[in-house]
Coordinates of C-alpha atoms and ligand atoms in Angstrom, one line a residue:
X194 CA 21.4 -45.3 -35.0
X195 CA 24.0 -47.6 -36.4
X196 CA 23.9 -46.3 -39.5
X197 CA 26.1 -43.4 -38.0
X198 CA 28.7 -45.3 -36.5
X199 CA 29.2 -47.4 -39.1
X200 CA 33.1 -48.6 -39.6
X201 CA 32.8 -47.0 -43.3
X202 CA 31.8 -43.2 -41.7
X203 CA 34.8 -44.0 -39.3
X204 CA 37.2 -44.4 -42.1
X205 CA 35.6 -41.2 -44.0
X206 CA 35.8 -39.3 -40.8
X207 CA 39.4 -39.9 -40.3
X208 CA 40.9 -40.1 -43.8
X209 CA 39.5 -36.6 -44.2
X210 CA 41.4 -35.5 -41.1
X211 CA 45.0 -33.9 -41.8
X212 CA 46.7 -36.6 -40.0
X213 CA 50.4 -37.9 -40.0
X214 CA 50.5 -41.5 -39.7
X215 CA 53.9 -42.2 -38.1
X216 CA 52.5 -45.9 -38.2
X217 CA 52.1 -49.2 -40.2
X218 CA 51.2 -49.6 -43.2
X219 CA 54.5 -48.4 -44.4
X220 CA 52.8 -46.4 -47.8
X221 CA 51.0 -44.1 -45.1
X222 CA 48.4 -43.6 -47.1
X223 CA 50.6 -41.4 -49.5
X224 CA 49.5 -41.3 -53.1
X225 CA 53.8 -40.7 -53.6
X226 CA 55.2 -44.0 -52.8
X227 CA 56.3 -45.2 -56.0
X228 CA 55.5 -44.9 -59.3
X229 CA 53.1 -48.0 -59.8
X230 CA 52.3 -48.8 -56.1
X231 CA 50.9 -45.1 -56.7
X232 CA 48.9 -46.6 -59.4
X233 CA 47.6 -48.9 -57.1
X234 CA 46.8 -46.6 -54.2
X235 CA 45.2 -44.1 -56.5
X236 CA 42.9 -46.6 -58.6
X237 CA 39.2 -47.0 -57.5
X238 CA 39.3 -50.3 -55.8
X239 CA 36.5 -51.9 -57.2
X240 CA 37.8 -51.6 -60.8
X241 CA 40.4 -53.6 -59.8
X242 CA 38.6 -56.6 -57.7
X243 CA 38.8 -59.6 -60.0
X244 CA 38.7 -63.0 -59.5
X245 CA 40.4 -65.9 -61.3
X246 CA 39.3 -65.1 -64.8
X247 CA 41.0 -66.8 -67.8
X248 CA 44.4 -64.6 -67.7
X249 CA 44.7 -64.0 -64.2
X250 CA 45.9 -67.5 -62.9
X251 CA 45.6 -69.0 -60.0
X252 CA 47.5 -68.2 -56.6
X253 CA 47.3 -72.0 -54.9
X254 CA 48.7 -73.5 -58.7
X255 CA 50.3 -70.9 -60.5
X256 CA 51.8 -71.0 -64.2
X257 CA 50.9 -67.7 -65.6
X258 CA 51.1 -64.2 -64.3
X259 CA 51.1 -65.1 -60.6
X260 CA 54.2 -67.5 -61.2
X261 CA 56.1 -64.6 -62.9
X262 CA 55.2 -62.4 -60.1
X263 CA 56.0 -64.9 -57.7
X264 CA 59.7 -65.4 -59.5
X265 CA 59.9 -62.1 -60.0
X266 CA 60.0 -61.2 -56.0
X267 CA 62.4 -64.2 -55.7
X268 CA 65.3 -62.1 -57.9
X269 CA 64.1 -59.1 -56.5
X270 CA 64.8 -59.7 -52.7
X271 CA 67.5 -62.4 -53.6
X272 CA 65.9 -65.6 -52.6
X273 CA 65.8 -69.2 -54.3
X274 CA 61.8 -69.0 -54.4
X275 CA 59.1 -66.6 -53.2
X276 CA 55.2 -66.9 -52.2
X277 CA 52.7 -64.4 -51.9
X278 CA 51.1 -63.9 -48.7
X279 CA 47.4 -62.4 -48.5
X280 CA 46.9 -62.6 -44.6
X281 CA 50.0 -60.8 -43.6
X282 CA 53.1 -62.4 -42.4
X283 CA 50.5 -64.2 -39.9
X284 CA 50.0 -66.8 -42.9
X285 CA 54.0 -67.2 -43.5
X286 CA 55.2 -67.7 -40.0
X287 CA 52.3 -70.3 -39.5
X288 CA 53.2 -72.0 -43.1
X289 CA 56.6 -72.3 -42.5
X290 CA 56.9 -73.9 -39.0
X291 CA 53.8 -76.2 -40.5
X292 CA 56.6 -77.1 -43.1
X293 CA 59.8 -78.2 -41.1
X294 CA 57.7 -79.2 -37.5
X295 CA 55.5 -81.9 -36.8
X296 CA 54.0 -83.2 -33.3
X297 CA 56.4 -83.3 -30.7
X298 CA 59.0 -81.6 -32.7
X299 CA 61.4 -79.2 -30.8
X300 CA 61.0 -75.8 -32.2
X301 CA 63.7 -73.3 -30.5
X302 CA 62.2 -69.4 -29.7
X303 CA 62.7 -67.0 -27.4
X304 CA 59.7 -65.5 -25.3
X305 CA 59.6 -62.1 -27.4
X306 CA 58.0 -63.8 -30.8
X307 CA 55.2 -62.2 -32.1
X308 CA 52.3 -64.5 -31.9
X309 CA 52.2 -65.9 -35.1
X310 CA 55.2 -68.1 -34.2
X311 CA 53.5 -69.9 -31.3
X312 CA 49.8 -70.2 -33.0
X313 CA 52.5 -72.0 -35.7
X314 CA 53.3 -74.3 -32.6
X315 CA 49.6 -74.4 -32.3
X316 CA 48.7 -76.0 -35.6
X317 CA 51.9 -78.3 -36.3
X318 CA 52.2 -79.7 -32.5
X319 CA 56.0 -78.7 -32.2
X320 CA 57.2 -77.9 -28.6
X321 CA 59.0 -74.6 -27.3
X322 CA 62.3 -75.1 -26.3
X323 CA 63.1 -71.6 -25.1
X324 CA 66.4 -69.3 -25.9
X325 CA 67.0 -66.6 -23.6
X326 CA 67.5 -62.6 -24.6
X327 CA 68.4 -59.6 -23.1
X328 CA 66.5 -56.2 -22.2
X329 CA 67.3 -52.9 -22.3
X330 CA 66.6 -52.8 -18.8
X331 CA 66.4 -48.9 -18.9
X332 CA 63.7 -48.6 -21.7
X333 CA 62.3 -52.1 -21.3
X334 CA 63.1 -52.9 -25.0
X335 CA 63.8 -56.6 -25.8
X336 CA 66.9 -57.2 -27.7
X337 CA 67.8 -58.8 -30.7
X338 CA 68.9 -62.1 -30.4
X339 CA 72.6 -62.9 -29.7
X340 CA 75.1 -65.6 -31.1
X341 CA 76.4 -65.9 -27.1
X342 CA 72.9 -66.3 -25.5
X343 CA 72.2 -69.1 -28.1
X344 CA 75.2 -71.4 -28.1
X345 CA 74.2 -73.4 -24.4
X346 CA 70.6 -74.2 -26.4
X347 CA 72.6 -75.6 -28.9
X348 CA 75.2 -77.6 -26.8
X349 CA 72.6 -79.2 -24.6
X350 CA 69.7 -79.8 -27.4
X351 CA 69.1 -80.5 -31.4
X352 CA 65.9 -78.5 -31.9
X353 CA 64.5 -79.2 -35.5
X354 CA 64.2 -75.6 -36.0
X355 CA 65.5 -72.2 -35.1
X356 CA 62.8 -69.3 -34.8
X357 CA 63.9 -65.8 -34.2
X358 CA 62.9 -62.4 -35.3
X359 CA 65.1 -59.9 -37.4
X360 CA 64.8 -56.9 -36.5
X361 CA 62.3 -56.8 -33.1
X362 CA 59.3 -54.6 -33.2
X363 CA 61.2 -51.8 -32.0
X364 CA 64.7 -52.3 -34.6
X365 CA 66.9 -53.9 -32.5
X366 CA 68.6 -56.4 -35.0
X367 CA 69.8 -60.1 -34.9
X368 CA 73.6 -61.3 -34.7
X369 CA 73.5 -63.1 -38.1
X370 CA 75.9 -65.7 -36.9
X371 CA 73.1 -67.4 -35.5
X372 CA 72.4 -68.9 -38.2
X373 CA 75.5 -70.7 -39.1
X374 CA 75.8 -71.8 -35.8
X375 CA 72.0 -73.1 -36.1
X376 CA 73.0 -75.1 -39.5
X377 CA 76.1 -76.4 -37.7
X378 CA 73.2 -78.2 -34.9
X379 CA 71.1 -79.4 -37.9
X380 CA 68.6 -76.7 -37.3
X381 CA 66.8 -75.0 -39.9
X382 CA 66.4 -71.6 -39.4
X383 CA 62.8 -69.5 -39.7
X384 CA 63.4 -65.9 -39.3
X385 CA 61.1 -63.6 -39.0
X386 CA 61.7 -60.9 -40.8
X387 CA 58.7 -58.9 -40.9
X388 CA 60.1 -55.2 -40.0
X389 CA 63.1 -55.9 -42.0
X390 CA 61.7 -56.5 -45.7
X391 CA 63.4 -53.1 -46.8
X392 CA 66.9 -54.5 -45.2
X393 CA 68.5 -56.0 -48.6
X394 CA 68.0 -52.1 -50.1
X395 CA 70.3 -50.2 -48.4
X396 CA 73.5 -50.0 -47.0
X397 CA 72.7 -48.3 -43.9
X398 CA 70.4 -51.1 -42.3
X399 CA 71.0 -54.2 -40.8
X400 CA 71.8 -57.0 -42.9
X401 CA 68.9 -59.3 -45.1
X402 CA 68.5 -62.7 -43.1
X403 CA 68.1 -64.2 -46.6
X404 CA 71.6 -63.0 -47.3
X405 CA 72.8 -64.3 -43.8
X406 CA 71.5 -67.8 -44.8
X407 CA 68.2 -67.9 -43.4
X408 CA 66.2 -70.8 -45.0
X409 CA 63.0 -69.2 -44.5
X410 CA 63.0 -65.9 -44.6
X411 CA 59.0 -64.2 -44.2
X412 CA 58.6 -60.4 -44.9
X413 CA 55.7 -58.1 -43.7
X414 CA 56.1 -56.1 -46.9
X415 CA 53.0 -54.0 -45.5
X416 CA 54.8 -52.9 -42.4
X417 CA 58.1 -51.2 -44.3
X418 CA 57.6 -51.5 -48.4
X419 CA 54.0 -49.7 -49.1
X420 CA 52.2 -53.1 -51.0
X421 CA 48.2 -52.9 -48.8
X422 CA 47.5 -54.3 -45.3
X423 CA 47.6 -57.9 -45.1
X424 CA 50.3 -58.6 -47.5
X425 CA 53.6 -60.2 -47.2
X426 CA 56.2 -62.6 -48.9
X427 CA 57.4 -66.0 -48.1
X428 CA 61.3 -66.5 -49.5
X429 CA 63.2 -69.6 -49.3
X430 CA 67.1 -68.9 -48.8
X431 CA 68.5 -72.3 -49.2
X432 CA 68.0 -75.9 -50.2
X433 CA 66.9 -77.2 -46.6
X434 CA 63.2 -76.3 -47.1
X435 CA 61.0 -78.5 -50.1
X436 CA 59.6 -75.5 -51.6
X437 CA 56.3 -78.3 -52.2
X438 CA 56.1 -78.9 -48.1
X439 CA 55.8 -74.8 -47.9
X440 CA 53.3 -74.6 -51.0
X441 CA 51.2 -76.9 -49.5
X442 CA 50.8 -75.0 -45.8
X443 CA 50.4 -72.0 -47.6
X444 CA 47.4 -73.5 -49.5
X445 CA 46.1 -75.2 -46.5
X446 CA 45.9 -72.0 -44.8
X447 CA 44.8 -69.0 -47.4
X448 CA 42.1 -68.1 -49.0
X449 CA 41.4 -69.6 -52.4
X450 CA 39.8 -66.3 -53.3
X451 CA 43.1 -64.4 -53.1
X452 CA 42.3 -60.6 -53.8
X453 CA 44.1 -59.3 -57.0
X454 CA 44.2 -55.6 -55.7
X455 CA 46.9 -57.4 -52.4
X456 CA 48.8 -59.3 -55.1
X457 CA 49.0 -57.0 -57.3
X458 CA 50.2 -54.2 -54.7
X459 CA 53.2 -57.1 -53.9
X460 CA 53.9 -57.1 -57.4
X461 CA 54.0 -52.8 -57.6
X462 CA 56.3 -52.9 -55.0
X463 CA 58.4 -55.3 -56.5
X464 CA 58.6 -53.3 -59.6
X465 CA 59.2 -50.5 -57.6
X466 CA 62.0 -51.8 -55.6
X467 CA 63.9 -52.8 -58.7
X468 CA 63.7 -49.9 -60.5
X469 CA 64.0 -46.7 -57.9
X470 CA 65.5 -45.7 -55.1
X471 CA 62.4 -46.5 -52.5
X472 CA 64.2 -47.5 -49.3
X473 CA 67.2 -44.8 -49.9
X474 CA 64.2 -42.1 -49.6
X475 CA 62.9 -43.5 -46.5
X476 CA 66.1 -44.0 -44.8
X477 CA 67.3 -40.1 -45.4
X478 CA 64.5 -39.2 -43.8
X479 CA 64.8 -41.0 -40.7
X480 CA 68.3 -40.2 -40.3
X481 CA 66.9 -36.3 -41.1
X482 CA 64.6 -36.5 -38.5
X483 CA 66.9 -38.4 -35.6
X484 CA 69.4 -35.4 -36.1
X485 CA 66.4 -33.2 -35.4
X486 CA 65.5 -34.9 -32.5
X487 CA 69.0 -34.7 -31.7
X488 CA 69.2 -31.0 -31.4
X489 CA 65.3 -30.6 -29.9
X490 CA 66.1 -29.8 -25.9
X491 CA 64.8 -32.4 -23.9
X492 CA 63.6 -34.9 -26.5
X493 CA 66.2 -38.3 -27.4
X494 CA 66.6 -41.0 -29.7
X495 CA 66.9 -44.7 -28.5
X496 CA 70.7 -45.6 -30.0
X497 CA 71.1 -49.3 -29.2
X498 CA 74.3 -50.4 -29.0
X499 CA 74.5 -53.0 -31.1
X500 CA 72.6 -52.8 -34.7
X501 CA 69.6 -51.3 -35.3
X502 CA 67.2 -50.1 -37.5
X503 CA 67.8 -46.3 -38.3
X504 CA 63.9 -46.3 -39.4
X505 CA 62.4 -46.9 -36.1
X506 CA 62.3 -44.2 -33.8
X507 CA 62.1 -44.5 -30.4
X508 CA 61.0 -41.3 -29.0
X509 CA 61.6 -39.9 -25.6
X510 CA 61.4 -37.0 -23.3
X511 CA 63.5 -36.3 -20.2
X512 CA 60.5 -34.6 -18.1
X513 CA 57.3 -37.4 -19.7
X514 CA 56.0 -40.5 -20.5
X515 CA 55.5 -42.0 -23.3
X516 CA 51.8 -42.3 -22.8
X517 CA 51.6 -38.6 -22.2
X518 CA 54.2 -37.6 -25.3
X519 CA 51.5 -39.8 -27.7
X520 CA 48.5 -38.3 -26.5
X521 CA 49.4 -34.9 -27.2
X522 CA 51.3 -35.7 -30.1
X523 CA 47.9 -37.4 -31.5
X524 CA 45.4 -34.9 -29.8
X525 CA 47.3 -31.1 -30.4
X526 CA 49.4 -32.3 -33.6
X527 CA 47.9 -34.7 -35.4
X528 CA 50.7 -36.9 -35.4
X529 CA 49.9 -40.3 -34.7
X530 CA 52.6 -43.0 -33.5
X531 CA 52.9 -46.7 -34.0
X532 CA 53.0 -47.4 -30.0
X533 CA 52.5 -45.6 -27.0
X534 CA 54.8 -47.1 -24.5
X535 CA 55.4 -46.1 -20.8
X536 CA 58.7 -44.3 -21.3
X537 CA 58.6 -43.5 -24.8
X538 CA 56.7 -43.2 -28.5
X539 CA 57.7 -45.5 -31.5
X540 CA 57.6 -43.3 -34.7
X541 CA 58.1 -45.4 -38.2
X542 CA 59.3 -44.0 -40.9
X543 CA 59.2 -45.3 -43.6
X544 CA 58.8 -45.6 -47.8
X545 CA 55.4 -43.5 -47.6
X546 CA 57.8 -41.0 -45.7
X547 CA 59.5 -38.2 -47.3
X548 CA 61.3 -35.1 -46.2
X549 CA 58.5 -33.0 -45.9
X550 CA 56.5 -35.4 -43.5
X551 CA 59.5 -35.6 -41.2
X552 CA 60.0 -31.7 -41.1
X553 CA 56.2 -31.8 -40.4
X554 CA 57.0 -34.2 -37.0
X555 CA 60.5 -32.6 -36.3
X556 CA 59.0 -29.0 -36.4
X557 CA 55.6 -30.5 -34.1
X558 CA 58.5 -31.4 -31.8
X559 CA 60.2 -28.4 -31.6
X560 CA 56.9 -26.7 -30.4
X561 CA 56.2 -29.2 -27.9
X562 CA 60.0 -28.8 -26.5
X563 CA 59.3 -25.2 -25.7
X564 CA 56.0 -25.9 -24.4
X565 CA 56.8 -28.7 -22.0
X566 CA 59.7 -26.2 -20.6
X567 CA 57.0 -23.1 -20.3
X568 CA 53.3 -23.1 -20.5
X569 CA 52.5 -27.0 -19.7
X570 CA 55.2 -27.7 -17.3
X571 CA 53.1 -27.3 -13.9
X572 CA 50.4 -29.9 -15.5
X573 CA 53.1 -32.7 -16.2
X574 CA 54.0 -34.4 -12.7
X575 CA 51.1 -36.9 -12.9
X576 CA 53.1 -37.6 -16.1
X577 CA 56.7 -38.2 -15.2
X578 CA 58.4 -41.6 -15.2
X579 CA 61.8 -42.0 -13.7
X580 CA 64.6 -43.3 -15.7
X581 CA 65.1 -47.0 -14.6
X582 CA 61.2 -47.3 -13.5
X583 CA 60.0 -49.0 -16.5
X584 CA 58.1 -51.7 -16.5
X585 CA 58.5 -55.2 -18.7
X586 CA 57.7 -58.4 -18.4
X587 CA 60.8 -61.1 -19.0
X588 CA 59.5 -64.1 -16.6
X589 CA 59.1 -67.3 -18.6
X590 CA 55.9 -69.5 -17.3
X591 CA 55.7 -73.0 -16.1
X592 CA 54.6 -74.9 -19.2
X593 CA 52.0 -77.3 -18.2
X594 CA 50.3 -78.4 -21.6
X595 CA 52.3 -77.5 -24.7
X596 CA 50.3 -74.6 -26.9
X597 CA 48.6 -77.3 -29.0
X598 CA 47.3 -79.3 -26.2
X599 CA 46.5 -76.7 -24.2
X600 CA 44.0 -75.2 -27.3
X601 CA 42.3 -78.6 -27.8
X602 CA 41.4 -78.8 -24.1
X603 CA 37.6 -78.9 -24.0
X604 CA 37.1 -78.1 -20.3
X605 CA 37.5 -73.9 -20.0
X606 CA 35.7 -71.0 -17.7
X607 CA 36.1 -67.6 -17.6
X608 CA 37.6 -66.5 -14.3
X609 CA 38.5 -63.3 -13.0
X610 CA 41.8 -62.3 -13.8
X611 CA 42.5 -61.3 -9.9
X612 CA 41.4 -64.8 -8.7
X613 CA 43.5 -66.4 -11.8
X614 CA 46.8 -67.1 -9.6
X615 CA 47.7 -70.9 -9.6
X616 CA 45.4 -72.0 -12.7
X617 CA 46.4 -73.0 -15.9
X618 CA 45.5 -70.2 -18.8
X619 CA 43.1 -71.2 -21.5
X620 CA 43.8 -68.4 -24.1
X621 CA 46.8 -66.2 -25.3
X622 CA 47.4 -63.7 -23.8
X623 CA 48.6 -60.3 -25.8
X624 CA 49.4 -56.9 -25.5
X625 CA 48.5 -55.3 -28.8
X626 CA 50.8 -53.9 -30.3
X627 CA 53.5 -55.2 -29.8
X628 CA 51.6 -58.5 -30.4
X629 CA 53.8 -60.9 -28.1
X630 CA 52.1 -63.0 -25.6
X631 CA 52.7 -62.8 -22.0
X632 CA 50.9 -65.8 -21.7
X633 CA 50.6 -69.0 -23.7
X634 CA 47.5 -71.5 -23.3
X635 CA 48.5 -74.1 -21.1
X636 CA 50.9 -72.1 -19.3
X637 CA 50.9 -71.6 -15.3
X638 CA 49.3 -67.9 -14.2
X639 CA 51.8 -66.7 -11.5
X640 CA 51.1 -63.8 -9.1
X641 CA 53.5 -61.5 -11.1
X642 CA 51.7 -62.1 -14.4
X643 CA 48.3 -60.9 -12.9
X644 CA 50.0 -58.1 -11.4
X645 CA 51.9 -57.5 -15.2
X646 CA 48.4 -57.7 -16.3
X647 CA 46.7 -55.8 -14.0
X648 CA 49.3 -52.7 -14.4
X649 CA 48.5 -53.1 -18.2
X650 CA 45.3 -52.6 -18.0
X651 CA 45.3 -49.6 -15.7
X652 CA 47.4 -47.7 -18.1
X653 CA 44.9 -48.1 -20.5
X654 CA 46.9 -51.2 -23.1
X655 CA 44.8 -53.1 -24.9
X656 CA 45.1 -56.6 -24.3
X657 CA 44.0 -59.9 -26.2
X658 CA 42.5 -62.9 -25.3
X659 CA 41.4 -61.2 -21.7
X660 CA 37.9 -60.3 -21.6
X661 CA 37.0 -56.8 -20.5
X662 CA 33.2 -56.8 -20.2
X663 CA 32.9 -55.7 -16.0
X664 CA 36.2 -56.7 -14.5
X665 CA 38.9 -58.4 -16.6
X666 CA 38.4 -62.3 -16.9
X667 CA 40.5 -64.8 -18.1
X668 CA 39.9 -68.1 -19.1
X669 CA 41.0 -70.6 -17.7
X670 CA 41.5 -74.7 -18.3
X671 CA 39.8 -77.0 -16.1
X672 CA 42.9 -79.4 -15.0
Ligands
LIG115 C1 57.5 -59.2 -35.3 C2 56.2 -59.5 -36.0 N1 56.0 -60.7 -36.7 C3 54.9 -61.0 -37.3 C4 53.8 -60.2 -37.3 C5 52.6 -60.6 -38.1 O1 52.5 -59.8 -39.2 P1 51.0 -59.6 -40.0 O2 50.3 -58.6 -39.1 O3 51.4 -59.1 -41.3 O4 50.3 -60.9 -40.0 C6 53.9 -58.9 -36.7 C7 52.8 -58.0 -36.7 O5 52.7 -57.0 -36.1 C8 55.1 -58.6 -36.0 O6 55.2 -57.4 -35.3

C-alpha cells in the first residue's frame, strides 16, 4: 500500500507531467539555465554525492577549493567575504542575528519578516523592538520598508541591530537610506535579502543591499539564481561584522556533512553569473510577459508605486479571485504559481525562465480572458472579490514572554483554536507561503487573530504550527 504513495512515485508522477513552474526554485527545473548550473542539473546525482575526501576540503574550515569558491562569490556579488549556506537562507538569517545579538539585546524588525528572523530571536535571546510598515491596503500587500516610518524607532531607541527584508515576498523593495540612517544610531544592519540575490545584475531592479551598505547581506540564491533547494550565501558588506563571530554561528548551526552537489550548484551559479548574461534573460522576460498581461482584457499587473521587482508578478483579474485564477490556471493549464492569494496569483519569473515559457503563460492567459468573458462567466460569482475587500492581517500582539522565553516554557496544551482568546500562544504561528508569522510564542491570542485564523483556514491556507487533526488546536502556554 505505501509502496504506491511513496514521496519518490510523487516526484516521478509530477516531473513527468508538462508543467510550468511559475514558482521557486528559480532554475524551474530547466536543463537551460546556464551553461555549468546545466551541468549540474543534468548530471546523475549520485555521481556527484561526495563527502570530504582528500581534495574536496572542508566547509566548517576551509583552505582549498571551498575557500576559493567561497572568495570567489565574494567578488562575484561585491561583498568583503561570502559563506555558503546549505539549509537555505534559514541558516543565514539565524547565523547572523546569532552574531551581532545576545540575551536581552534589542533587535529592530517589523511584523512582516519571514520567520527565520524571529527563530534568530529564538536562539540568541535578543528582544523585538518593532518598526512599523505600510499596506497596500487595496491588495493587502505589505510594503517595503520606508526611511520615514523608521526615523521615530531610531529617535526614541538604540537597537543593536537593524533587520529588514529587501525586496518583500511579493517585490516591493526597501528605501536604501535605511541603512545610513541605521549606521548613524550605531545599528548594524541585517538585511534580508533573499528574493533579491539577482539585484546587483541588472539595471532594471532595485538596488543590491550590499551596495547600499548592508553589513550583512543573506541571499536565497535558490529562490532567483538556479543553484538547488536549500542553498543560499551569506555576504558581509562592511567592517562592522567579525567575519570569525559569523563563521562560528554558521558552524554551530549546519551540517558537517555539507552536500557537494548544493555547493557546488552555488559555485555554477557563480560562474555563471560572471560570465553570461543570466539575470538580463530573466528580466526580458518578465517585462515581455507584464506587457502581455497589459494588453489581456480583464487581467492586471500589480505596479507599486514605489520600487519594485519587475520579476514578480502579481496577477489579477477584474471579475476573480486569486484563489479561483490559481486553480484553474494549475488544473486546465498546467501552470502552477508561487502563491494563491485572495485577490490575486504571484507568478516568478525568473533565470529558469525564457521567452518561450512566458509566451506559454501569456498565451494560457489570453484563453482564459475570453473564457471568463464567455463560456465560464455564469459559474464565477461564488468567485468574485470586491476591490477593497481583501483581507490581511497588520495587528501587532501583546508581547508577554519574548520568543526565546516563550519556547523554553515547559508548561504547554493543545487547545482549540476557537477557545484560544485571552491565552498566551505556545508555537509560531505561519501562513505558508508567505512564511511570516501572525503569531509569535509568547504572544497574547486576541479575538481578531482567531478570527484571522479561522478565515485562513476556511479558504483552504495552510498554516504552521496550528494543528489540524479534527478541529484546529493551538497550543497554548500554561501562565
Ligand atoms: C523573505 C524570506 N526570507 C527568508 C526565507 C528563508 O529562506 P529559505 O527557505 O531559503 O531558508 C524565505 C523563504 O521563503 C523568505 O521568503
Amino acid at each position: 500500500m505505501y509502496r504506491e504513495s511513496s514521496l519518490l512515485d510523487k516526484l516521478m508522477e509530477i516531473k513527468k507531467k508538462d508543467h510550468l513552474p511559475m514558482h521557486i526554485p528559480g532554475h524551474k527545473r530547466s536543463f537551460n539555465v546556464g551553461q555549468r548550473l546545466s551541468q549540474v542539473l543534468q548530471c546523475r546525482i549520485g555521481e556527484l554525492d561526495f563527502t570530504e575526501i582528500p581534495g574536496l576540503d572542508d566547509l566548517h574550515s576551509p583552505s582549498g577549493i571551498i575557500d576559493k569558491a567561497q572568495k570567489f562569490a565574494a567578488q562575484c556579488f561585491g561583498a568583503k567575504a561570502s559563506f555558503f549556506l546549505v539549509n537555505g537562507c534559514t541558516v543565514g538569517i539565524q547565523s547572523a542575528i546569532m552574531a551581532l545579538c545576545g540575551e536581552g539585546d534589542e533587535a529592530a524588525v517589523s511584523r512582516n519578516l519571514h520567520r527565520s528572523i524571529f527563530e534568530g530571536l529564538v536562539l540568541s535571546g535578543a528582544k523585538p523592538l518593532y518598526y512599523p510598515i505600510s499596506y497596500d491596503k487595496e491588495m493587502g500587500i505589505p510594503l517595503g520598508p520606508r526611511l520615514e516610518k523608521v526615523q521615530k524607532l531610531f529617535k526614541d531607541n538604540s537597537p543593536k541591530v537593524f533587520l529588514m527584508v529587501h525586496p518583500t515576498y511579493y517585490g516591493t523593495a526597501a528605501d536604501m537610506g535605511i541603512i545610513e540612517e541605521a549606521h548613524r544610531s550605531g545599528a548594524a544592519v541585517i538585511v534580508d535579502e533573499a528574493h533579491g540575490s539577482h539585484f546587483k545584475f541588472d539595471p532594471r531592479l532595485p538596488p543590491s543591499s550590499l551596495e547600499a551598505g548592508g553589513d550583512i547581506v543573506v541571499h536565497g540564491t535558490h529562490k532567483t539564481l538556479g543553484s538547488l533547494t536549500q542553498t543560499g550565501l551569506l555576504h558581509l558588506g562592511s567592517g562592522r561584522v567579525k567575519p570569525e563571530d559569523v563563521k562560528r554561528f554558521l558552524s554551530l548551526l549546519q551540517t558537517t556533512s555539507p552536500s557537494y552537489i548544493l555547493m557546488a550548484s552555488i559555485n555554477a551559479m557563480c560562474l555563471d553569473l560572471a560570465d553570461g548574461d543570466l539575470v538580463k534573460k530573466a528580466v526580458d522576460a518578465a517585462l515581455f510577459l507584464r506587457e502581455e498581461i497589459g494588453k489581456t482584457p480583464g487581467f492586471y499587473c500589480y505596479e507599486p508605486k514605489e520600487l519594485y521587482d519587475p520579476t514578480k508578478i502579481i496577477l489579477g483579474h477584474q471579475d476573480v479571485g486569486g484563489r479561483f485564477l490559481g486553480h484553474i490556471l494549475r488544473e486546465e493549464y498546467g501552470i502552477y504559481p508561487e502563491l494563491e492569494g485572495e485577490s490575486f496569483v504571484l507568478l516568478m519569473v525568473s533565470v529558469g525562465d525564457s521567452l518561450k515559457t512566458v509566451k506559454k503563460t501569456a498565451e494560457a492567459l489570453r484563453d482564459l480572458s475570453t473564457r471568463l468573458r464567455q463560456e465560464i462567466k455564469e459559474s464565477i460569482n461564488s468567485y468574485k472579490i470586491k476591490k477593497g475587500s481583501v483581507y490581511y492581517f497588520d495587528e501587532l500582539p501583546q508581547m508577554i514572554l519574548t520568543p526565546r522565553e516563550a519556547y523554553f516554557y515547559r508548561r504547554r496544551r493543545k487547545i482549540p483554536l476557537s477557545q484560544s482568546c485571552g491565552e498566551v500562544c505556545g508555537e509560531m504561528i505561519v501562513p505558508y507561503p508567505p512564511g511570516i508569522p501572525i503569531l509569535l510564542p509568547g504572544e497574547r491570542i486576541s479575538e481578531s487573530i482567531v478570527e484571522y485564523l479561522s478565515v485562513s483556514i476556511n479558504e483552504g491556507c495552510h498554516i504552521q504550527g496550528l494543528d489540524m487533526v479534527k478541529v484546529p488546536e493551538i497550543e497554548i502556554l500554561e501562565c
